Amino acid sequence: MGLPALEFSDCYLDSPQFRERLKSHELELDKTNKFIKELIKDGKALIQALKSLSTAKRKFADSLNEFKFQCIGDAETDDEICIGELADMKSKTCTVSAEENFLIILRPKETFILFLLNLFQEAKKKYDKETEKYCAVLEKHLSLSAKKKESHLHEADSQVDNVRQHFYEVSLEYVFKVQEVQERKMFDFVEPLLAFLQGLFTYYHHGYELAKDFNHFKTDLTISIQNTRNRFESTRSEVESLMRKMKENPHEHKSVSQHTMEGYLFVQEKRSFVSTWVKYYCTYHREPKRVTMVLFDPKSGGKMQGEEESFILKSCTRRKTDSIEKRFCFDVEAVDRAGVITMQAMSEEDRRLWMEAMDGREPVGYHGYQFVVVTELDVTGFNVMKKFIYAVDTRGINEQGLYRIVGVNSRVQKLLNLAMDPKTCADVELESPEWEIKTITSAIKHYLRMLPAPLMTYQYQRSFIKAAKLDNPEARVTEIHALVHRLPEKNRQMLELLIKHLANVANHHHQNLMTIANLGVVFGPTLLRPQEETVAAIMDIKFQNIVVEILIEHHERVRANKYIFRDVPSSAASLTNLSRRKSIESKAPSCSERPLTLFHTPTHSLKGEMN
C-alpha cells in the first residue's frame, strides 16, 4: 500500500486523522533522507577507491613514459617505432581517469539532499510554529469575556481571522510541499543515479560488455523517467491549481465527509466547583443522532488523548450571550446521560453549522442549488467530432505539438457554437485558414470536457484505474478490453472514433512529436476525469494516462485475431452486436445530414482525394 493522499480541504478541518496521515508522509521522507545519505556515503567511498586506482595507473603511466629503449645507430627501424608507439598508447590508456566525472554525476544527488532537508525541514518548522501560534491565539481569543466592548470584540475577531487564514495558507503550502517532494524524489534522485551507474560500468575494462547488457534497461528506464517527469509536470499543475482554488474559496471545495458535521469544540466541564473548558474533536451523525467526542490537542504531535466518548443527541439550543461569559456557545441534551452539555464553537459561523446539522432551535436554511443543462452524446455531437477529426487528419497531422498547443479560448468557443448549432453548422468550412489546427484540436478537447460525464463514465472510472495498476501487462489489456465493452453504446462509439484518430496521430510522432505517452498525458484527465476534484484523484492521473496509452497502443489488436473495440470479450460476446457494429470511415462528415446510425458518414466524391 502507498501513502494516503493529503487533501487540501483537510487543512481547514485539521482533524486528528489528517495529522496522522501527514505524519506518515513525514516519516517516509525521513526514511528517504537516511537511505539517500547512506547511498551517497557508499558512493563517495567507491569514488575514493577509484581515485586510488587512478593514482596507481598514473604512476605506472609516468614510469612507462620515462622508460625509453636506446637504439644503436642514428635511425630506428619500423619495429622500434611501433614499439615506441605501443608504449605511448599504453600510457594514454593508463592515464584515463573518470573519478572527477563520477563526482560531477554524484553532485545532483547531494543537491537533492539539500533540497529535501532544507526546503522540507524549513516548511515543517514553519508549519509546527504556526500550529502552536494559532492554537495559543485561538485559546486566548476564546477566553475573552463577552462583556467587553463590541468594538474590542470585533477587532479581536478580525485579528483571529487573520491568524487563522495565515495558518490555513501555511498548512496548504506545507501539504503541497510534502507531496511535491514525495513525487520529485522518484526522478530527481533516480536520474543522476542512473547516470552514475552507467559511468561506473563503462569505467572498467569489461565495462563495454556490462554497458551493452545494461543498455536495454537504461533505455527503458530513461523513457520511464521522461514519462514520469511529464506526468509529474501535469500532476503538479493540477495540484497547484487546486491549491489556488482552496486559497480563494475554501468553502466551495470542502471534502465530502462520512460525518454530518465534525470539528473542534470546547466543552464546559465542572471539576471541584470550578468550570473548565476542554478541547475535543467532535463528530455528529444525523441518522442515529450520535455525537462522538475525543480529547485531542494538536500541540501534542497528533496523538489522541483519552478514550472516545459518545452519546445520543436529544436536543440542541443556542446559548444566549447574556447567559454566559463565553461566546459562540450552544447547549445540547443527551438521551443517555443527565444534565446539559455546554459547548463552544470556534466562531459564529461554526456554531451556525453545528446547530444546523443538529437541527437546533434556530437553524439557518440551506441555499438552493442551480442546475445547468448540458448537452448529451447525440448525432450532432458525433458528426461535429468526425468533422473536426477529419480536418486534423487531412490538414495538420504533422504539426508539432499537436493537441499540446492550445488555441485562443474565444475562437474555440466560437467554433464550437457555430459547429453545434444546426442553423450554422453547414457553413463552417474547416478547410479555411480562418480555423487554425490548434483551434480545432482545442475544440475537440473542449467538447469532451463539456460532456456531463466523462466519456469513460464515472461508473467505471475506478475500475479502469484499478486495471491500469495490475502488475501483469497482459492482464491490464484484457481487463481494459472488458471494461470498454461495458460502456454505454454511444460512449464506446465515440471512444473508438477518438482512439483511432489518436493512434493515427501517434503514427506520425516523428513529425508531430506526439508519442503515445504524450497523448496519454493530454487525454487521460479528460476521458477519465473524477467526479470530485481531490488530491487523491490527481495522484491517479498517471494511471488515467496509462489507460489511454493502452487503448491507443492496442486499439487494433489485443491478441491474435482480437480487436479491442470490434470484438466483444468472450464473457459478453453477442453476434447481434458484432454484426451491428461498423468501422468508421475517414471522410469528412456533414452535420446537416440526418444519419441512420451514429456512425453514418455521408457520401462524398473521392475525386479530389484520388487526385
Coordinates of C-alpha atoms in Angstrom, one line a residue:
M1 CA 0.0 0.0 0.0
G2 CA 1.2 3.5 -0.9
L3 CA 0.9 6.6 1.2
P4 CA -2.6 8.2 1.6
A5 CA -3.1 11.4 -0.4
L6 CA -3.2 14.6 1.6
E7 CA -6.3 16.6 0.7
F8 CA -6.1 20.3 0.8
S9 CA -9.6 20.5 2.2
D10 CA -8.4 18.6 5.3
C11 CA -6.0 21.5 6.1
Y12 CA -9.0 23.6 7.1
L13 CA -10.5 20.8 9.1
D14 CA -7.2 19.9 10.7
S15 CA -8.6 16.6 12.1
P16 CA -6.6 14.0 14.1
Q17 CA -6.8 11.6 11.1
F18 CA -5.3 14.3 8.8
R19 CA -2.4 14.8 11.3
E20 CA -1.7 11.1 11.3
R21 CA -1.7 10.9 7.5
L22 CA 0.6 13.9 7.4
K23 CA 2.9 12.2 10.0
S24 CA 3.1 9.1 7.7
H25 CA 4.4 11.3 4.9
E26 CA 7.0 13.0 7.2
L27 CA 8.2 9.6 8.4
E28 CA 8.6 8.4 4.8
L29 CA 10.6 11.5 3.9
D30 CA 12.9 11.0 6.9
K31 CA 13.4 7.4 5.8
T32 CA 14.2 8.5 2.3
N33 CA 16.7 11.1 3.7
K34 CA 18.6 8.4 5.6
F35 CA 18.6 6.0 2.6
I36 CA 20.0 8.6 0.2
K37 CA 22.6 9.7 2.7
E38 CA 23.9 6.1 3.1
L39 CA 23.9 5.7 -0.6
I40 CA 25.9 8.9 -1.2
K41 CA 28.3 7.8 1.6
D42 CA 28.9 4.5 -0.1
G43 CA 29.2 6.2 -3.5
K44 CA 31.9 8.5 -2.2
A45 CA 33.8 5.6 -0.7
L46 CA 33.6 3.9 -4.2
I47 CA 34.9 7.1 -5.8
Q48 CA 37.7 7.3 -3.3
A49 CA 38.7 3.7 -4.2
L50 CA 38.6 4.7 -7.9
K51 CA 40.9 7.7 -7.1
S52 CA 43.4 5.4 -5.6
L53 CA 43.2 3.1 -8.6
S54 CA 43.7 6.1 -10.9
T55 CA 46.7 7.3 -8.9
A56 CA 48.4 4.0 -9.3
K57 CA 47.6 3.9 -13.0
R58 CA 49.0 7.4 -13.5
K59 CA 52.2 6.4 -11.7
F60 CA 52.6 3.4 -13.9
A61 CA 51.9 5.5 -16.9
D62 CA 54.6 8.0 -15.9
S63 CA 57.1 5.2 -15.4
L64 CA 56.2 3.9 -18.8
N65 CA 56.7 7.3 -20.4
E66 CA 60.2 7.7 -18.8
F67 CA 61.3 4.3 -19.9
K68 CA 62.9 4.5 -23.4
F69 CA 64.8 1.9 -25.4
Q70 CA 68.1 3.2 -26.6
C71 CA 68.8 2.0 -30.1
I72 CA 72.2 1.7 -31.7
G73 CA 72.6 4.0 -34.7
D74 CA 71.1 7.3 -35.7
A75 CA 67.8 5.8 -37.0
E76 CA 65.1 3.5 -35.8
T77 CA 63.5 0.6 -37.6
D78 CA 59.8 0.3 -38.2
D79 CA 59.6 -2.3 -35.4
E80 CA 61.3 0.0 -33.0
I81 CA 59.0 2.9 -33.9
C82 CA 56.0 0.5 -33.5
I83 CA 57.2 -0.5 -30.0
G84 CA 57.6 3.2 -29.1
E85 CA 54.1 4.0 -30.2
L86 CA 52.8 1.0 -28.3
A87 CA 54.4 2.5 -25.1
D88 CA 52.7 5.8 -25.8
M89 CA 49.4 4.1 -26.4
K90 CA 49.6 2.2 -23.1
S91 CA 50.5 5.4 -21.4
K92 CA 47.4 7.2 -22.7
T93 CA 45.2 4.2 -21.8
C94 CA 46.6 4.1 -18.2
T95 CA 46.0 7.8 -17.7
V96 CA 42.3 7.7 -18.5
S97 CA 40.5 8.8 -15.3
A98 CA 36.8 9.1 -14.6
E99 CA 36.5 9.8 -10.9
E100 CA 36.0 13.5 -11.5
N101 CA 33.1 12.7 -13.8
F102 CA 31.7 10.5 -11.1
L103 CA 31.9 13.4 -8.6
I104 CA 30.0 15.6 -11.1
I105 CA 27.4 13.0 -11.6
L106 CA 27.0 12.4 -7.8
R107 CA 26.5 16.1 -7.0
P108 CA 22.9 16.3 -8.2
K109 CA 22.0 13.7 -5.6
E110 CA 23.7 15.9 -2.9
T111 CA 21.8 18.9 -4.3
F112 CA 18.6 16.9 -3.9
I113 CA 19.5 16.0 -0.3
L114 CA 20.0 19.7 0.5
F115 CA 16.7 20.5 -1.3
L116 CA 14.9 17.7 0.7
L117 CA 16.4 18.7 4.0
N118 CA 16.4 22.5 3.8
L119 CA 13.1 23.0 1.9
F120 CA 11.1 20.3 3.7
Q121 CA 12.6 20.9 7.2
E122 CA 12.1 24.6 6.9
A123 CA 8.5 24.1 5.8
K124 CA 7.9 21.7 8.7
K125 CA 9.4 24.0 11.3
K126 CA 7.2 26.9 9.9
Y127 CA 4.1 24.7 10.0
D128 CA 4.8 23.5 13.6
K129 CA 5.5 27.0 14.7
E130 CA 2.3 28.4 13.1
T131 CA 0.3 25.5 14.6
E132 CA 1.5 26.4 18.1
K133 CA 0.9 30.1 17.5
Y134 CA -2.6 29.6 16.1
C135 CA -3.6 27.4 19.0
A136 CA -2.3 29.8 21.5
V137 CA -4.0 32.8 19.8
L138 CA -7.3 30.9 19.5
E139 CA -7.4 29.8 23.1
K140 CA -6.6 33.4 24.2
H141 CA -9.3 34.8 22.0
L142 CA -12.0 32.3 23.1
S143 CA -11.2 33.2 26.7
L144 CA -12.2 36.9 26.1
S145 CA -15.2 37.9 28.2
A146 CA -18.4 38.7 26.3
K147 CA -18.8 41.8 28.4
K148 CA -16.0 43.5 26.6
K149 CA -16.9 46.4 24.3
E150 CA -18.4 45.4 21.0
S151 CA -15.6 47.3 19.1
H152 CA -13.0 45.5 21.0
L153 CA -14.6 42.1 20.3
H154 CA -14.9 42.9 16.6
E155 CA -11.2 43.9 16.5
A156 CA -10.2 40.6 18.3
D157 CA -12.3 38.6 15.9
S158 CA -10.6 40.3 12.9
Q159 CA -7.2 39.5 14.4
V160 CA -8.0 35.9 14.9
D161 CA -9.4 35.6 11.4
N162 CA -6.1 36.9 10.0
V163 CA -4.1 34.4 12.1
R164 CA -6.5 31.6 11.2
Q165 CA -6.2 32.5 7.5
H166 CA -2.4 32.6 7.7
F167 CA -2.3 29.2 9.4
Y168 CA -4.5 27.7 6.7
E169 CA -2.3 29.1 4.0
V170 CA 0.9 27.8 5.7
S171 CA -0.9 24.4 6.1
L172 CA -1.8 24.3 2.4
E173 CA 1.7 25.2 1.3
Y174 CA 3.2 22.6 3.7
V175 CA 1.0 19.8 2.4
F176 CA 1.8 21.0 -1.2
K177 CA 5.5 20.9 -0.4
V178 CA 5.3 17.5 1.2
Q179 CA 3.6 15.9 -1.8
E180 CA 5.9 17.7 -4.2
V181 CA 9.0 16.3 -2.5
Q182 CA 7.4 12.8 -2.4
E183 CA 6.8 12.9 -6.2
R184 CA 10.0 14.6 -7.2
K185 CA 12.2 12.1 -5.4
M186 CA 11.2 9.4 -8.0
F187 CA 13.1 11.1 -10.8
D188 CA 15.3 13.8 -9.3
F189 CA 17.3 11.1 -7.5
V190 CA 16.9 8.1 -9.8
E191 CA 18.1 10.0 -12.9
P192 CA 21.6 11.0 -11.7
L193 CA 21.9 7.6 -10.0
L194 CA 21.2 6.0 -13.4
A195 CA 24.0 8.2 -15.0
F196 CA 26.4 7.3 -12.2
L197 CA 25.8 3.5 -12.8
Q198 CA 26.3 4.0 -16.5
G199 CA 29.6 5.7 -15.9
L200 CA 30.7 3.1 -13.4
F201 CA 30.0 0.2 -15.8
T202 CA 32.0 1.8 -18.7
Y203 CA 34.9 2.7 -16.4
Y204 CA 36.3 -0.8 -16.2
H205 CA 37.9 -2.8 -19.0
H206 CA 34.9 -5.1 -19.2
G207 CA 32.6 -2.1 -18.8
Y208 CA 31.7 -2.2 -22.5
E209 CA 30.0 -5.6 -22.2
L210 CA 28.3 -4.6 -19.0
A211 CA 27.1 -1.4 -20.6
K212 CA 25.8 -3.3 -23.6
D213 CA 23.8 -5.6 -21.3
F214 CA 22.7 -2.6 -19.3
N215 CA 21.7 -0.6 -22.4
H216 CA 18.2 -2.1 -22.8
F217 CA 17.4 -1.5 -19.2
K218 CA 18.9 2.0 -19.4
T219 CA 16.8 2.8 -22.4
D220 CA 13.6 1.6 -20.8
L221 CA 14.4 3.4 -17.6
T222 CA 15.3 6.6 -19.4
I223 CA 11.9 6.5 -21.2
S224 CA 10.2 5.8 -17.9
I225 CA 11.9 8.7 -16.2
Q226 CA 10.9 11.0 -19.0
N227 CA 7.3 9.8 -18.9
T228 CA 7.3 10.2 -15.1
R229 CA 8.6 13.7 -15.4
N230 CA 5.9 14.6 -17.9
R231 CA 3.2 13.2 -15.7
F232 CA 4.7 15.0 -12.7
E233 CA 4.5 18.3 -14.6
S234 CA 0.9 17.6 -15.5
T235 CA 0.0 16.5 -11.9
R236 CA 1.9 19.3 -10.3
S237 CA 0.0 21.9 -12.3
E238 CA -3.3 20.3 -11.3
V239 CA -2.4 20.2 -7.7
E240 CA -1.2 23.8 -7.7
S241 CA -4.4 24.8 -9.4
L242 CA -6.5 23.1 -6.7
M243 CA -4.4 24.7 -4.0
R244 CA -5.1 28.2 -5.5
K245 CA -8.8 27.4 -5.6
M246 CA -8.7 26.3 -2.0
K247 CA -7.0 29.6 -1.0
E248 CA -9.5 31.7 -2.9
N249 CA -12.7 29.9 -1.8
P250 CA -12.1 27.1 0.7
H251 CA -15.8 26.6 1.5
E252 CA -16.6 25.5 -2.1
H253 CA -14.0 22.8 -2.0
K254 CA -14.7 21.1 1.3
S255 CA -14.1 17.4 1.3
V256 CA -17.1 15.1 1.4
S257 CA -17.2 13.6 4.9
Q258 CA -18.8 10.5 6.2
H259 CA -20.0 12.6 9.2
T260 CA -22.9 15.1 9.1
M261 CA -20.6 17.5 11.0
E262 CA -17.2 17.4 12.5
G263 CA -14.7 19.7 14.0
Y264 CA -13.2 21.1 17.3
L265 CA -15.4 22.2 20.2
F266 CA -14.7 23.4 23.7
V267 CA -16.8 21.6 26.3
Q268 CA -17.6 23.0 29.7
E269 CA -16.6 20.6 32.4
K270 CA -17.2 21.3 36.2
R271 CA -14.4 20.0 38.4
S272 CA -14.3 20.7 42.1
F273 CA -16.7 23.6 41.8
V274 CA -14.7 25.2 39.1
S275 CA -15.7 25.3 35.4
T276 CA -13.0 24.5 32.9
W277 CA -13.2 24.4 29.1
V278 CA -11.7 21.3 27.5
K279 CA -11.0 21.0 23.8
Y280 CA -12.5 18.0 22.0
Y281 CA -12.7 16.8 18.4
C282 CA -16.3 16.1 17.8
T283 CA -18.3 14.2 15.1
Y284 CA -22.0 14.0 14.6
H285 CA -24.1 11.5 12.6
R286 CA -27.6 12.8 11.9
E287 CA -29.2 9.3 11.2
P288 CA -28.6 7.8 14.7
K289 CA -28.1 11.3 16.2
R290 CA -24.9 10.1 17.7
V291 CA -22.3 12.7 19.0
T292 CA -18.7 11.4 19.4
M293 CA -16.0 13.3 21.3
V294 CA -12.3 12.6 21.6
L295 CA -9.9 14.6 23.7
F296 CA -7.2 15.9 21.3
D297 CA -4.5 18.6 21.4
P298 CA -2.8 19.5 18.1
K299 CA 0.3 20.6 20.0
S300 CA 0.8 17.0 21.3
G301 CA 2.1 15.9 17.9
G302 CA -1.0 14.3 16.6
K303 CA -1.7 11.9 19.5
M304 CA -5.2 11.1 20.8
Q305 CA -5.7 12.0 24.5
G306 CA -8.0 9.5 26.3
E307 CA -10.8 7.3 25.2
E308 CA -13.6 8.1 22.8
E309 CA -16.9 9.3 24.3
S310 CA -20.3 9.2 22.6
F311 CA -24.0 9.9 23.4
I312 CA -27.3 10.1 21.6
L313 CA -28.5 13.7 20.9
K314 CA -31.8 14.8 22.4
S315 CA -31.9 18.5 21.6
C316 CA -29.7 21.4 20.7
T317 CA -30.3 25.1 21.7
R318 CA -28.4 28.2 21.0
R319 CA -27.0 29.8 24.2
K320 CA -27.6 33.5 24.5
T321 CA -24.5 35.7 25.1
D322 CA -26.0 37.3 28.2
S323 CA -26.4 34.0 29.9
I324 CA -22.7 33.0 29.8
E325 CA -19.4 34.9 29.5
K326 CA -18.2 32.8 26.6
R327 CA -19.2 33.5 23.0
F328 CA -20.4 31.1 20.3
C329 CA -21.9 28.7 22.8
F330 CA -24.8 26.2 22.5
D331 CA -26.4 23.7 24.8
V332 CA -27.1 20.0 23.9
E333 CA -29.0 17.4 25.9
A334 CA -28.4 13.7 25.6
V335 CA -30.8 10.8 25.7
D336 CA -28.5 8.5 27.6
R337 CA -27.0 11.0 30.1
A338 CA -28.4 13.6 32.5
G339 CA -27.8 17.3 32.5
V340 CA -27.0 19.9 29.9
I341 CA -23.7 19.9 28.0
T342 CA -22.5 23.4 27.1
M343 CA -20.2 23.6 24.0
Q344 CA -18.3 26.5 22.5
A345 CA -17.8 26.6 18.7
M346 CA -14.8 28.2 17.0
S347 CA -16.8 31.1 15.6
E348 CA -20.3 32.3 14.9
E349 CA -20.3 30.6 11.5
D350 CA -19.1 27.4 13.1
R351 CA -21.9 27.5 15.7
R352 CA -24.4 28.0 12.9
L353 CA -23.2 25.0 11.1
W354 CA -23.3 22.8 14.2
M355 CA -26.8 23.9 15.1
E356 CA -28.0 23.4 11.5
A357 CA -26.5 19.9 11.5
M358 CA -28.1 19.0 14.9
D359 CA -31.5 20.6 14.0
G360 CA -31.1 23.3 16.6
R361 CA -33.9 25.6 17.6
E362 CA -32.6 28.4 15.4
P363 CA -31.4 26.7 12.2
V364 CA -30.3 28.5 9.2
G365 CA -31.8 27.4 5.9
Y366 CA -29.8 25.8 3.2
H367 CA -29.2 27.7 0.0
G368 CA -30.7 26.2 -3.1
Y369 CA -28.6 24.8 -5.9
Q370 CA -28.8 25.7 -9.6
F371 CA -28.6 23.1 -12.2
V372 CA -27.0 23.7 -15.5
V373 CA -28.4 21.9 -18.6
V374 CA -25.6 20.2 -20.6
T375 CA -25.6 18.5 -23.9
E376 CA -25.5 14.8 -24.3
L377 CA -23.8 12.5 -26.8
D378 CA -26.0 12.8 -29.8
V379 CA -26.0 12.7 -33.6
T380 CA -24.9 16.4 -33.8
G381 CA -22.0 15.8 -31.4
F382 CA -20.8 12.7 -33.4
N383 CA -20.9 14.5 -36.7
V384 CA -19.1 17.5 -35.3
M385 CA -16.4 15.4 -33.8
K386 CA -16.0 13.4 -37.0
K387 CA -15.7 16.7 -39.0
F388 CA -13.1 18.0 -36.6
I389 CA -11.1 14.8 -36.6
Y390 CA -11.2 14.7 -40.4
A391 CA -9.8 18.2 -40.6
V392 CA -7.0 17.4 -38.2
D393 CA -6.1 14.2 -40.1
T394 CA -6.0 15.9 -43.5
R395 CA -4.7 19.3 -42.6
G396 CA -2.5 19.1 -39.5
I397 CA -1.4 15.6 -38.7
N398 CA 2.2 16.6 -38.9
E399 CA 2.1 19.8 -36.9
Q400 CA 4.5 19.8 -34.0
G401 CA 2.9 19.7 -30.6
L402 CA -0.5 18.6 -31.9
Y403 CA -3.0 18.7 -29.0
R404 CA -0.3 20.1 -26.8
I405 CA -0.6 23.7 -28.2
V406 CA -3.8 25.4 -27.0
G407 CA -5.9 27.6 -29.2
V408 CA -7.3 31.0 -28.3
N409 CA -10.3 30.4 -26.0
S410 CA -12.6 32.9 -27.7
R411 CA -12.1 31.3 -31.1
V412 CA -12.5 27.8 -29.7
Q413 CA -15.9 28.8 -28.2
K414 CA -16.9 30.5 -31.4
L415 CA -16.1 27.4 -33.5
L416 CA -18.0 25.1 -31.1
N417 CA -21.0 27.4 -31.1
L418 CA -21.1 27.5 -34.9
A419 CA -20.5 23.8 -35.3
M420 CA -23.0 22.7 -32.7
D421 CA -25.8 25.0 -34.0
P422 CA -27.9 23.2 -36.6
K423 CA -28.5 26.6 -38.3
T424 CA -24.8 27.4 -38.9
C425 CA -23.0 24.0 -38.8
A426 CA -23.2 23.6 -42.6
D427 CA -21.5 26.9 -43.1
V428 CA -18.4 26.0 -41.1
E429 CA -15.6 25.4 -43.5
L430 CA -12.7 23.8 -41.5
E431 CA -10.5 23.9 -44.6
S432 CA -10.5 27.7 -44.4
P433 CA -7.3 29.3 -43.0
E434 CA -9.6 31.1 -40.6
W435 CA -9.6 28.0 -38.4
E436 CA -6.2 27.1 -37.2
I437 CA -5.4 23.4 -36.3
K438 CA -4.7 24.4 -32.7
T439 CA -8.3 25.9 -32.6
I440 CA -9.8 22.7 -33.9
T441 CA -7.8 20.4 -31.6
S442 CA -8.8 22.6 -28.6
A443 CA -12.4 22.4 -29.7
I444 CA -12.2 18.6 -29.7
K445 CA -10.8 18.6 -26.1
H446 CA -13.3 21.2 -25.0
Y447 CA -16.2 19.2 -26.4
L448 CA -15.1 16.1 -24.4
R449 CA -14.8 18.2 -21.2
M450 CA -18.2 19.8 -21.8
L451 CA -19.9 16.4 -21.6
P452 CA -22.0 16.0 -18.4
A453 CA -19.9 12.9 -17.5
P454 CA -16.5 11.8 -18.8
L455 CA -16.5 9.7 -21.9
M456 CA -15.4 6.6 -20.0
T457 CA -18.1 7.4 -17.3
Y458 CA -17.9 7.9 -13.6
Q459 CA -19.2 4.4 -13.0
Y460 CA -16.2 2.7 -14.4
Q461 CA -13.6 5.4 -13.6
R462 CA -12.2 3.5 -10.6
S463 CA -12.3 0.2 -12.5
F464 CA -10.2 1.5 -15.3
I465 CA -7.6 2.9 -12.9
K466 CA -7.6 -0.4 -11.0
A467 CA -6.9 -2.2 -14.2
A468 CA -4.0 0.1 -15.0
K469 CA -2.4 -0.8 -11.7
L470 CA -2.3 -4.5 -12.4
D471 CA 1.3 -5.9 -12.4
N472 CA 0.8 -8.2 -15.4
P473 CA 0.8 -6.1 -18.7
E474 CA -1.3 -8.6 -20.5
A475 CA -3.9 -8.7 -17.7
R476 CA -4.1 -4.9 -17.9
V477 CA -5.0 -5.0 -21.6
T478 CA -7.5 -7.8 -21.1
E479 CA -9.3 -6.0 -18.2
I480 CA -9.4 -2.7 -20.1
H481 CA -10.7 -4.6 -23.1
A482 CA -13.6 -6.0 -21.0
L483 CA -14.3 -2.6 -19.4
V484 CA -14.6 -0.9 -22.8
H485 CA -17.4 -3.2 -23.7
R486 CA -19.3 -2.4 -20.5
L487 CA -19.5 1.3 -21.5
P488 CA -22.8 2.6 -23.0
E489 CA -23.0 2.1 -26.7
K490 CA -22.7 5.9 -27.6
N491 CA -19.7 6.3 -25.2
R492 CA -18.0 3.3 -26.8
Q493 CA -18.6 4.5 -30.3
M494 CA -17.2 8.0 -29.5
L495 CA -14.2 6.5 -27.7
E496 CA -13.5 4.3 -30.7
L497 CA -13.7 7.2 -33.0
L498 CA -11.3 9.3 -30.9
I499 CA -8.8 6.5 -30.1
K500 CA -8.4 5.5 -33.8
H501 CA -7.7 9.2 -34.5
L502 CA -5.1 9.4 -31.7
A503 CA -3.4 6.2 -33.0
N504 CA -3.1 7.9 -36.4
V505 CA -1.6 11.0 -34.6
A506 CA 0.9 8.7 -32.8
N507 CA 1.9 7.0 -36.0
H508 CA 3.2 10.4 -37.2
H509 CA 5.1 11.2 -34.0
H510 CA 8.4 11.6 -35.8
Q511 CA 6.9 14.8 -37.4
N512 CA 4.4 16.0 -34.8
L513 CA 6.4 14.8 -31.7
M514 CA 3.2 13.4 -30.1
T515 CA 4.1 10.0 -28.9
I516 CA 1.5 7.6 -27.3
A517 CA 2.8 8.7 -23.8
N518 CA 2.3 12.4 -24.7
L519 CA -1.2 11.8 -25.9
G520 CA -2.0 9.9 -22.7
V521 CA -0.9 12.9 -20.7
V522 CA -3.2 15.2 -22.8
F523 CA -6.3 13.0 -22.8
G524 CA -6.1 10.9 -19.7
P525 CA -7.5 13.6 -17.3
T526 CA -10.3 14.4 -19.8
L527 CA -11.5 10.9 -20.7
L528 CA -11.3 9.7 -17.1
R529 CA -11.9 12.8 -15.1
P530 CA -13.0 12.1 -11.5
Q531 CA -16.4 13.1 -10.1
E532 CA -14.7 15.0 -7.2
E533 CA -11.6 17.1 -7.6
T534 CA -9.2 15.9 -4.8
V535 CA -5.5 15.4 -4.4
A536 CA -6.1 11.6 -4.4
A537 CA -7.8 11.9 -7.8
I538 CA -4.9 14.0 -9.1
M539 CA -2.4 11.4 -8.0
D540 CA -4.3 8.9 -10.1
I541 CA -3.8 11.0 -13.3
K542 CA -0.7 8.9 -14.2
F543 CA -2.9 5.8 -14.2
Q544 CA -5.5 7.5 -16.3
N545 CA -2.8 8.3 -18.8
I546 CA -1.7 4.7 -18.8
V547 CA -5.3 3.6 -19.7
V548 CA -5.3 5.9 -22.7
E549 CA -1.9 4.7 -23.7
I550 CA -3.1 1.1 -23.6
L551 CA -6.2 1.9 -25.7
I552 CA -4.1 3.7 -28.3
E553 CA -1.4 1.0 -28.5
H554 CA -3.7 -1.9 -28.5
H555 CA -6.8 -0.4 -30.2
E556 CA -6.3 -2.7 -33.3
R557 CA -5.1 -5.9 -31.8
V558 CA -5.4 -7.3 -28.2
R559 CA -4.2 -10.7 -29.1
A560 CA -4.4 -13.0 -32.2
N561 CA -7.5 -12.0 -34.2
K562 CA -8.9 -10.0 -31.4
Y563 CA -9.7 -6.3 -31.6
I564 CA -10.2 -4.1 -28.6
F565 CA -13.3 -2.2 -30.0
R566 CA -14.6 -4.5 -32.7
D567 CA -14.5 -7.8 -30.7
V568 CA -16.6 -8.2 -27.6
P569 CA -14.9 -10.3 -24.8
S570 CA -15.9 -13.9 -24.7
S571 CA -17.8 -13.4 -21.4
A572 CA -20.2 -10.9 -23.1
A573 CA -20.0 -11.9 -26.8
S574 CA -23.0 -11.2 -28.9
L575 CA -23.3 -11.9 -32.6
T576 CA -26.0 -9.3 -32.9
N577 CA -23.8 -6.6 -31.5
L578 CA -20.9 -7.6 -33.7
S579 CA -22.9 -7.5 -36.9
R580 CA -24.4 -4.2 -35.9
R581 CA -21.0 -2.5 -35.3
K582 CA -19.4 -0.8 -38.3
S583 CA -16.0 0.6 -38.8
I584 CA -15.6 4.4 -39.1
E585 CA -14.9 5.8 -42.5
S586 CA -12.3 8.6 -42.8
K587 CA -14.4 11.0 -44.8
A588 CA -15.4 14.5 -43.6
P589 CA -19.0 14.4 -42.2
S590 CA -21.7 17.0 -42.6
C591 CA -23.6 18.0 -39.6
S592 CA -26.6 19.0 -41.7
E593 CA -27.5 15.4 -42.6
R594 CA -29.7 13.1 -40.6
P595 CA -27.7 9.8 -40.3
L596 CA -29.5 6.4 -39.7
T597 CA -26.8 5.4 -37.2
L598 CA -24.4 7.4 -35.1
F599 CA -21.5 6.2 -37.3
H600 CA -23.2 7.1 -40.6
T601 CA -20.9 9.0 -42.9
P602 CA -22.4 11.0 -45.8
T603 CA -21.3 10.1 -49.3
H604 CA -18.7 12.4 -50.8
S605 CA -17.0 12.4 -54.1
L606 CA -13.5 11.0 -53.8
K607 CA -12.1 12.6 -57.0
G608 CA -10.3 15.3 -55.0
E609 CA -8.6 12.6 -52.8
M610 CA -7.7 10.5 -55.8
N611 CA -6.1 13.5 -57.5

